[in-house]
């Protein structure tokens, strides 16, 4: 029997509850996730972003999945910070191809004082093109987050990657607490959060559940939750990791949708390895955001035309950047909050 879970945003998930979601029969879980999804989003709309690596390689972090780490020999061509005009030209091409958000990623542990003025100019320039802006630059100070917010940055991406317990097996150059601190600074500065994790790194089912609990039990849910499937790159310590069961990946998307009903759940790295049928299941499970383009930072991603063909076959349209679509989403969030309040009042009265 399908477990009954309220579809308003919660921040008090327990491991037992989340494991029970994962352990449901596959069709029951997807049915439940699709029901939650339809309460908060148009099920035939997908938010489309483009991701550009604005500084590639030579990163001092030792993330075992990452070809950009300076600790591993992956034959990646290193590139310094791109010129601002180059970034703006790429953003204009992304907008013309149908993207509504432009994301910029730099292989840094944290941005330097020397690079920040160029980064801020990129934000202002992309914003002027009519696109939403997103950046992933590593760890931030409070002052840096405030500067990015003042420049008009809409989203900051900073993934938790995995559970707190498994994290030390993947990264040793930055702590989990530091990641959470950066997210707190981003929220404090008034920006939206993009934060998720990677599946297929050797983590257990409980680790996947605990990752989602960390995200869902934040004071506010991330507006965007990227769920990545490990891309095994030669030269990285995880190049020989065991393949992830596609159904396990889809289950995690569905559980993320149920736990964070008002968040966009994003198909991110690993989509190049997914066939059309798996992507269709992902959308059925509640995923409603993707990256367009032939490259995702330094790994392959489906070409935009292939995505457009898949969208046509499935009857999916790209989500609008602003206006009515945002108003509908905001109304859904407000309705969910009212439902949560009314539910609490009901149970308090009943008690």
C-alpha positions as semicolon CSV with decimal commas, in nm:
position;residue;x (nm);y (nm);z (nm)
1;X;0,000;0,000;0,000
2;X;0,130;0,347;-0,089
3;X;0,237;0,554;0,210
4;X;0,045;0,878;0,253
5;X;0,271;1,182;0,271
6;X;0,147;1,540;0,286
7;X;0,269;1,749;-0,006
8;X;0,339;2,069;0,183
9;X;0,704;2,158;0,257
10;X;0,836;1,984;0,568
11;X;1,165;2,030;0,749
12;X;1,147;1,747;1,001
13;X;1,205;1,431;0,798
14;X;1,336;1,125;0,979
15;X;1,552;0,849;0,838
16;X;1,280;0,589;0,903
17;X;1,026;0,792;0,700
18;X;1,260;0,841;0,406
19;X;1,371;0,478;0,399
20;X;1,003;0,378;0,392
21;X;0,958;0,593;0,082
22;X;1,253;0,428;-0,091
23;X;1,127;0,081;-0,004
24;X;0,786;0,122;-0,169
25;X;0,709;-0,072;-0,487
26;X;0,846;0,124;-0,781
27;X;0,510;0,204;-0,943
28;X;0,361;0,316;-0,610
29;X;0,652;0,550;-0,547
30;X;0,631;0,707;-0,893
31;X;0,253;0,743;-0,868
32;X;0,292;0,925;-0,538
33;X;0,574;1,147;-0,665
34;X;0,379;1,240;-0,980
35;X;0,079;1,332;-0,765
36;X;0,290;1,565;-0,551
37;X;0,452;1,710;-0,861
38;X;0,117;1,797;-1,019
39;X;0,007;1,984;-0,707
40;X;0,293;2,231;-0,743
41;X;0,406;2,238;-1,106
42;X;0,281;2,204;-1,460
43;X;0,389;1,842;-1,527
44;X;0,463;1,920;-1,891
45;X;0,699;2,211;-1,830
46;X;1,075;2,176;-1,772
47;X;1,311;2,453;-1,665
48;X;1,608;2,472;-1,904
49;X;1,953;2,604;-1,808
50;X;2,293;2,617;-1,974
51;X;2,614;2,562;-1,776
52;X;2,948;2,710;-1,882
53;X;3,290;2,642;-1,729
54;X;3,439;2,989;-1,692
55;X;3,763;2,858;-1,537
56;X;3,867;2,498;-1,596
57;X;4,102;2,259;-1,415
58;X;4,381;2,288;-1,156
59;X;4,134;2,290;-0,866
60;X;4,303;2,237;-0,526
61;X;4,012;2,026;-0,398
62;X;4,047;1,646;-0,397
63;X;3,687;1,547;-0,487
64;X;3,731;1,188;-0,606
65;X;3,474;1,220;-0,883
66;X;3,608;1,538;-1,041
67;X;3,828;1,557;-1,352
68;X;3,909;1,919;-1,266
69;X;4,094;1,830;-0,946
70;X;4,464;1,912;-0,957
71;X;4,527;1,595;-0,756
72;X;4,454;1,362;-1,050
73;X;4,587;1,319;-1,402
74;X;4,279;1,324;-1,625
75;X;4,442;1,489;-1,929
76;X;4,201;1,779;-1,891
77;X;4,312;2,096;-2,066
78;X;4,344;2,367;-1,804
79;X;4,202;2,709;-1,883
80;X;4,228;3,038;-1,696
81;X;3,928;3,256;-1,616
82;X;3,744;3,344;-1,936
83;X;3,717;3,700;-2,063
84;X;3,389;3,865;-1,968
85;X;3,291;3,925;-2,331
86;X;3,342;3,554;-2,414
87;X;3,106;3,460;-2,133
88;X;2,842;3,708;-2,248
89;X;2,859;3,576;-2,605
90;X;2,807;3,221;-2,476
91;X;2,514;3,340;-2,265
92;X;2,350;3,505;-2,566
93;X;2,381;3,181;-2,764
94;X;2,227;2,987;-2,475
95;X;1,934;3,230;-2,455
96;X;1,875;3,201;-2,829
97;X;1,879;2,819;-2,800
98;X;1,598;2,828;-2,543
99;X;1,770;2,846;-2,204
100;X;1,613;3,066;-1,939
101;X;1,900;3,045;-1,688
102;X;2,275;3,073;-1,746
103;X;2,502;2,903;-1,496
104;X;2,875;2,976;-1,465
105;X;3,115;2,741;-1,290
106;X;3,477;2,795;-1,186
107;X;3,717;2,527;-1,061
108;X;3,819;2,704;-0,743
109;X;3,817;2,616;-0,375
110;X;3,700;2,974;-0,333
111;X;3,714;3,286;-0,555
112;X;4,009;3,520;-0,501
113;X;3,986;3,894;-0,439
114;X;4,158;3,944;-0,775
115;X;3,893;3,746;-0,967
116;X;3,579;3,874;-0,795
117;X;3,545;4,198;-0,999
118;X;3,538;3,996;-1,324
119;X;3,288;3,749;-1,177
120;X;3,059;4,033;-1,070
121;X;3,081;4,189;-1,417
122;X;2,977;3,855;-1,569
123;X;2,672;3,843;-1,344
124;X;2,564;4,194;-1,438
125;X;2,620;4,129;-1,807
126;X;2,427;3,800;-1,820
127;X;2,146;3,958;-1,621
128;X;2,127;4,237;-1,878
129;X;2,066;3,975;-2,149
130;X;1,738;3,883;-1,982
131;X;1,858;3,554;-1,834
132;X;1,845;3,426;-1,479
133;X;2,196;3,397;-1,339
134;X;2,359;3,114;-1,146
135;X;2,717;3,057;-1,034
136;X;2,919;2,785;-0,866
137;X;3,254;2,916;-0,743
138;X;3,326;2,700;-0,439
139;X;3,327;2,817;-0,081
140;X;3,215;3,176;-0,020
141;X;3,264;3,426;0,260
142;X;2,975;3,634;0,386
143;X;3,118;3,940;0,211
144;X;3,145;3,756;-0,123
145;X;2,786;3,635;-0,108
146;X;2,668;3,988;-0,037
147;X;2,866;4,121;-0,334
148;X;2,720;3,856;-0,565
149;X;2,369;3,935;-0,445
150;X;2,423;4,307;-0,500
151;X;2,540;4,233;-0,857
152;X;2,209;4,055;-0,923
153;X;2,300;3,686;-0,893
154;X;1,979;3,483;-0,871
155;X;2,107;3,134;-0,778
156;X;2,419;2,994;-0,616
157;X;2,505;2,628;-0,669
158;X;2,686;2,448;-0,390
159;X;2,622;2,075;-0,373
160;X;2,644;1,870;-0,054
161;X;2,741;1,573;-0,275
162;X;2,645;1,293;-0,033
163;X;2,558;1,217;0,329
164;X;2,765;1,360;0,615
165;X;2,872;1,005;0,707
166;X;3,000;0,912;0,359
167;X;3,141;1,254;0,273
168;X;3,492;1,185;0,407
169;X;3,529;0,899;0,160
170;X;3,488;1,144;-0,128
171;X;3,642;1,477;-0,018
172;X;3,900;1,570;0,247
173;X;3,990;1,928;0,148
174;X;3,663;2,086;0,264
175;X;3,431;1,990;0,548
176;X;3,059;1,928;0,535
177;X;3,012;2,209;0,788
178;X;3,187;2,450;0,552
179;X;2,949;2,356;0,274
180;X;2,650;2,420;0,498
181;X;2,802;2,751;0,607
182;X;2,826;2,868;0,246
183;X;2,460;2,776;0,190
184;X;2,365;2,973;0,501
185;X;2,555;3,280;0,373
186;X;2,382;3,251;0,034
187;X;2,039;3,238;0,193
188;X;2,125;3,522;0,430
189;X;2,224;3,740;0,131
190;X;1,881;3,681;-0,026
191;X;1,986;3,456;-0,314
192;X;1,825;3,127;-0,416
193;X;2,000;2,797;-0,354
194;X;2,085;2,520;-0,596
195;X;2,213;2,221;-0,399
196;X;2,200;1,846;-0,447
197;X;2,430;1,549;-0,476
198;X;2,585;1,270;-0,679
199;X;2,469;0,909;-0,696
200;X;2,684;0,610;-0,782
201;X;2,997;0,689;-0,580
202;X;2,971;0,373;-0,369
203;X;2,728;0,521;-0,118
204;X;2,455;0,314;0,047
205;X;2,080;0,361;0,019
206;X;2,088;0,511;0,368
207;X;2,348;0,763;0,248
208;X;2,114;0,873;-0,031
209;X;1,833;0,909;0,220
210;X;2,053;1,111;0,456
211;X;2,162;1,343;0,175
212;X;1,798;1,422;0,095
213;X;1,725;1,471;0,466
214;X;2,010;1,726;0,492
215;X;1,859;1,920;0,201
216;X;1,494;1,890;0,300
217;X;1,555;1,976;0,664
218;X;1,729;2,305;0,585
219;X;1,528;2,604;0,715
220;X;1,420;2,664;0,354
221;X;1,433;2,403;0,080
222;X;1,675;2,469;-0,207
223;X;1,484;2,616;-0,500
224;X;1,681;2,381;-0,727
225;X;1,796;2,028;-0,635
226;X;2,036;1,876;-0,891
227;X;2,057;1,497;-0,878
228;X;2,373;1,388;-1,059
229;X;2,467;1,040;-1,176
230;X;2,839;0,981;-1,146
231;X;3,026;1,027;-1,473
232;X;3,327;0,798;-1,445
233;X;3,632;0,980;-1,576
234;X;3,962;0,804;-1,638
235;X;4,225;0,922;-1,394
236;X;3,989;0,993;-1,106
237;X;3,969;0,754;-0,808
238;X;3,606;0,671;-0,895
239;X;3,676;0,577;-1,257
240;X;3,614;0,211;-1,173
241;X;3,305;0,258;-0,957
242;X;3,024;0,006;-0,998
243;X;2,747;0,114;-1,235
244;X;2,440;0,262;-1,070
245;X;2,112;0,076;-1,118
246;X;1,893;0,313;-1,327
247;X;1,590;0,229;-1,113
248;X;1,780;0,339;-0,801
249;X;1,846;0,673;-0,970
250;X;1,479;0,717;-1,060
251;X;1,373;0,622;-0,706
252;X;1,596;0,896;-0,565
253;X;1,441;1,155;-0,797
254;X;1,093;1,048;-0,684
255;X;1,182;1,067;-0,315
256;X;1,341;1,409;-0,365
257;X;1,020;1,529;-0,533
258;X;0,806;1,407;-0,242
259;X;1,035;1,556;0,024
260;X;1,084;1,891;-0,151
261;X;0,756;1,942;-0,336
262;X;0,810;2,305;-0,436
263;X;1,171;2,267;-0,553
264;X;1,285;2,212;-0,908
265;X;1,448;1,868;-0,922
266;X;1,720;1,882;-1,187
267;X;1,861;1,609;-1,407
268;X;2,230;1,703;-1,415
269;X;2,553;1,514;-1,480
270;X;2,516;1,168;-1,628
271;X;2,228;1,249;-1,861
272;X;2,443;1,164;-2,163
273;X;2,440;0,803;-2,041
274;X;2,058;0,795;-2,009
275;X;1,842;0,675;-2,296
276;X;1,515;0,850;-2,380
277;X;1,310;0,595;-2,186
278;X;1,508;0,657;-1,866
279;X;1,471;1,033;-1,906
280;X;1,096;0,992;-1,958
281;X;1,078;0,796;-1,632
282;X;1,279;1,071;-1,463
283;X;1,023;1,333;-1,568
284;X;0,743;1,102;-1,452
285;X;0,919;1,076;-1,114
286;X;0,907;1,455;-1,077
287;X;1,225;1,585;-1,237
288;X;1,149;1,918;-1,402
289;X;1,478;2,086;-1,485
290;X;1,768;2,004;-1,718
291;X;2,084;2,153;-1,863
292;X;2,093;2,224;-2,235
293;X;2,416;2,208;-2,431
294;X;2,682;1,966;-2,552
295;X;2,902;1,996;-2,243
296;X;2,832;2,009;-1,869
297;X;3,141;2,183;-1,731
298;X;3,386;1,919;-1,856
299;X;3,168;1,614;-1,926
300;X;2,938;1,536;-2,215
301;X;2,571;1,636;-2,212
302;X;2,296;1,565;-2,470
303;X;2,288;1,809;-2,758
304;X;2,015;2,074;-2,747
305;X;1,846;1,941;-3,062
306;X;1,824;1,591;-2,915
307;X;1,658;1,741;-2,609
308;X;1,413;1,936;-2,822
309;X;1,320;1,618;-3,009
310;X;1,264;1,433;-2,680
311;X;1,052;1,719;-2,545
312;X;0,836;1,710;-2,857
313;X;0,787;1,334;-2,826
314;X;0,686;1,369;-2,460
315;X;0,476;1,685;-2,504
316;X;0,709;1,885;-2,279
317;X;0,775;2,257;-2,320
318;X;1,052;2,470;-2,169
319;X;0,942;2,666;-1,865
320;X;0,909;3,039;-1,908
321;X;1,166;3,255;-1,736
322;X;0,931;3,500;-1,566
323;X;0,580;3,635;-1,554
324;X;0,284;3,403;-1,524
325;X;0,489;3,087;-1,473
326;X;0,666;3,237;-1,170
327;X;0,337;3,366;-1,034
328;X;0,182;3,019;-1,060
329;X;0,483;2,863;-0,885
330;X;0,475;3,124;-0,609
331;X;0,102;3,072;-0,564
332;X;0,163;2,698;-0,530
333;X;0,424;2,758;-0,260
334;X;0,192;2,994;-0,071
335;X;-0,092;2,741;-0,094
336;X;0,138;2,467;0,040
337;X;0,234;2,687;0,334
338;X;-0,135;2,752;0,407
339;X;-0,206;2,377;0,393
340;X;0,077;2,312;0,635
341;X;-0,054;2,577;0,875
342;X;-0,414;2,451;0,852
343;X;-0,299;2,092;0,903
344;X;-0,110;2,187;1,218
345;X;-0,410;2,378;1,348
346;X;-0,631;2,076;1,280
347;X;-0,404;1,832;1,459
348;X;-0,355;2,070;1,752
349;X;-0,732;2,106;1,786
350;X;-0,781;1,731;1,758
351;X;-0,521;1,671;2,022
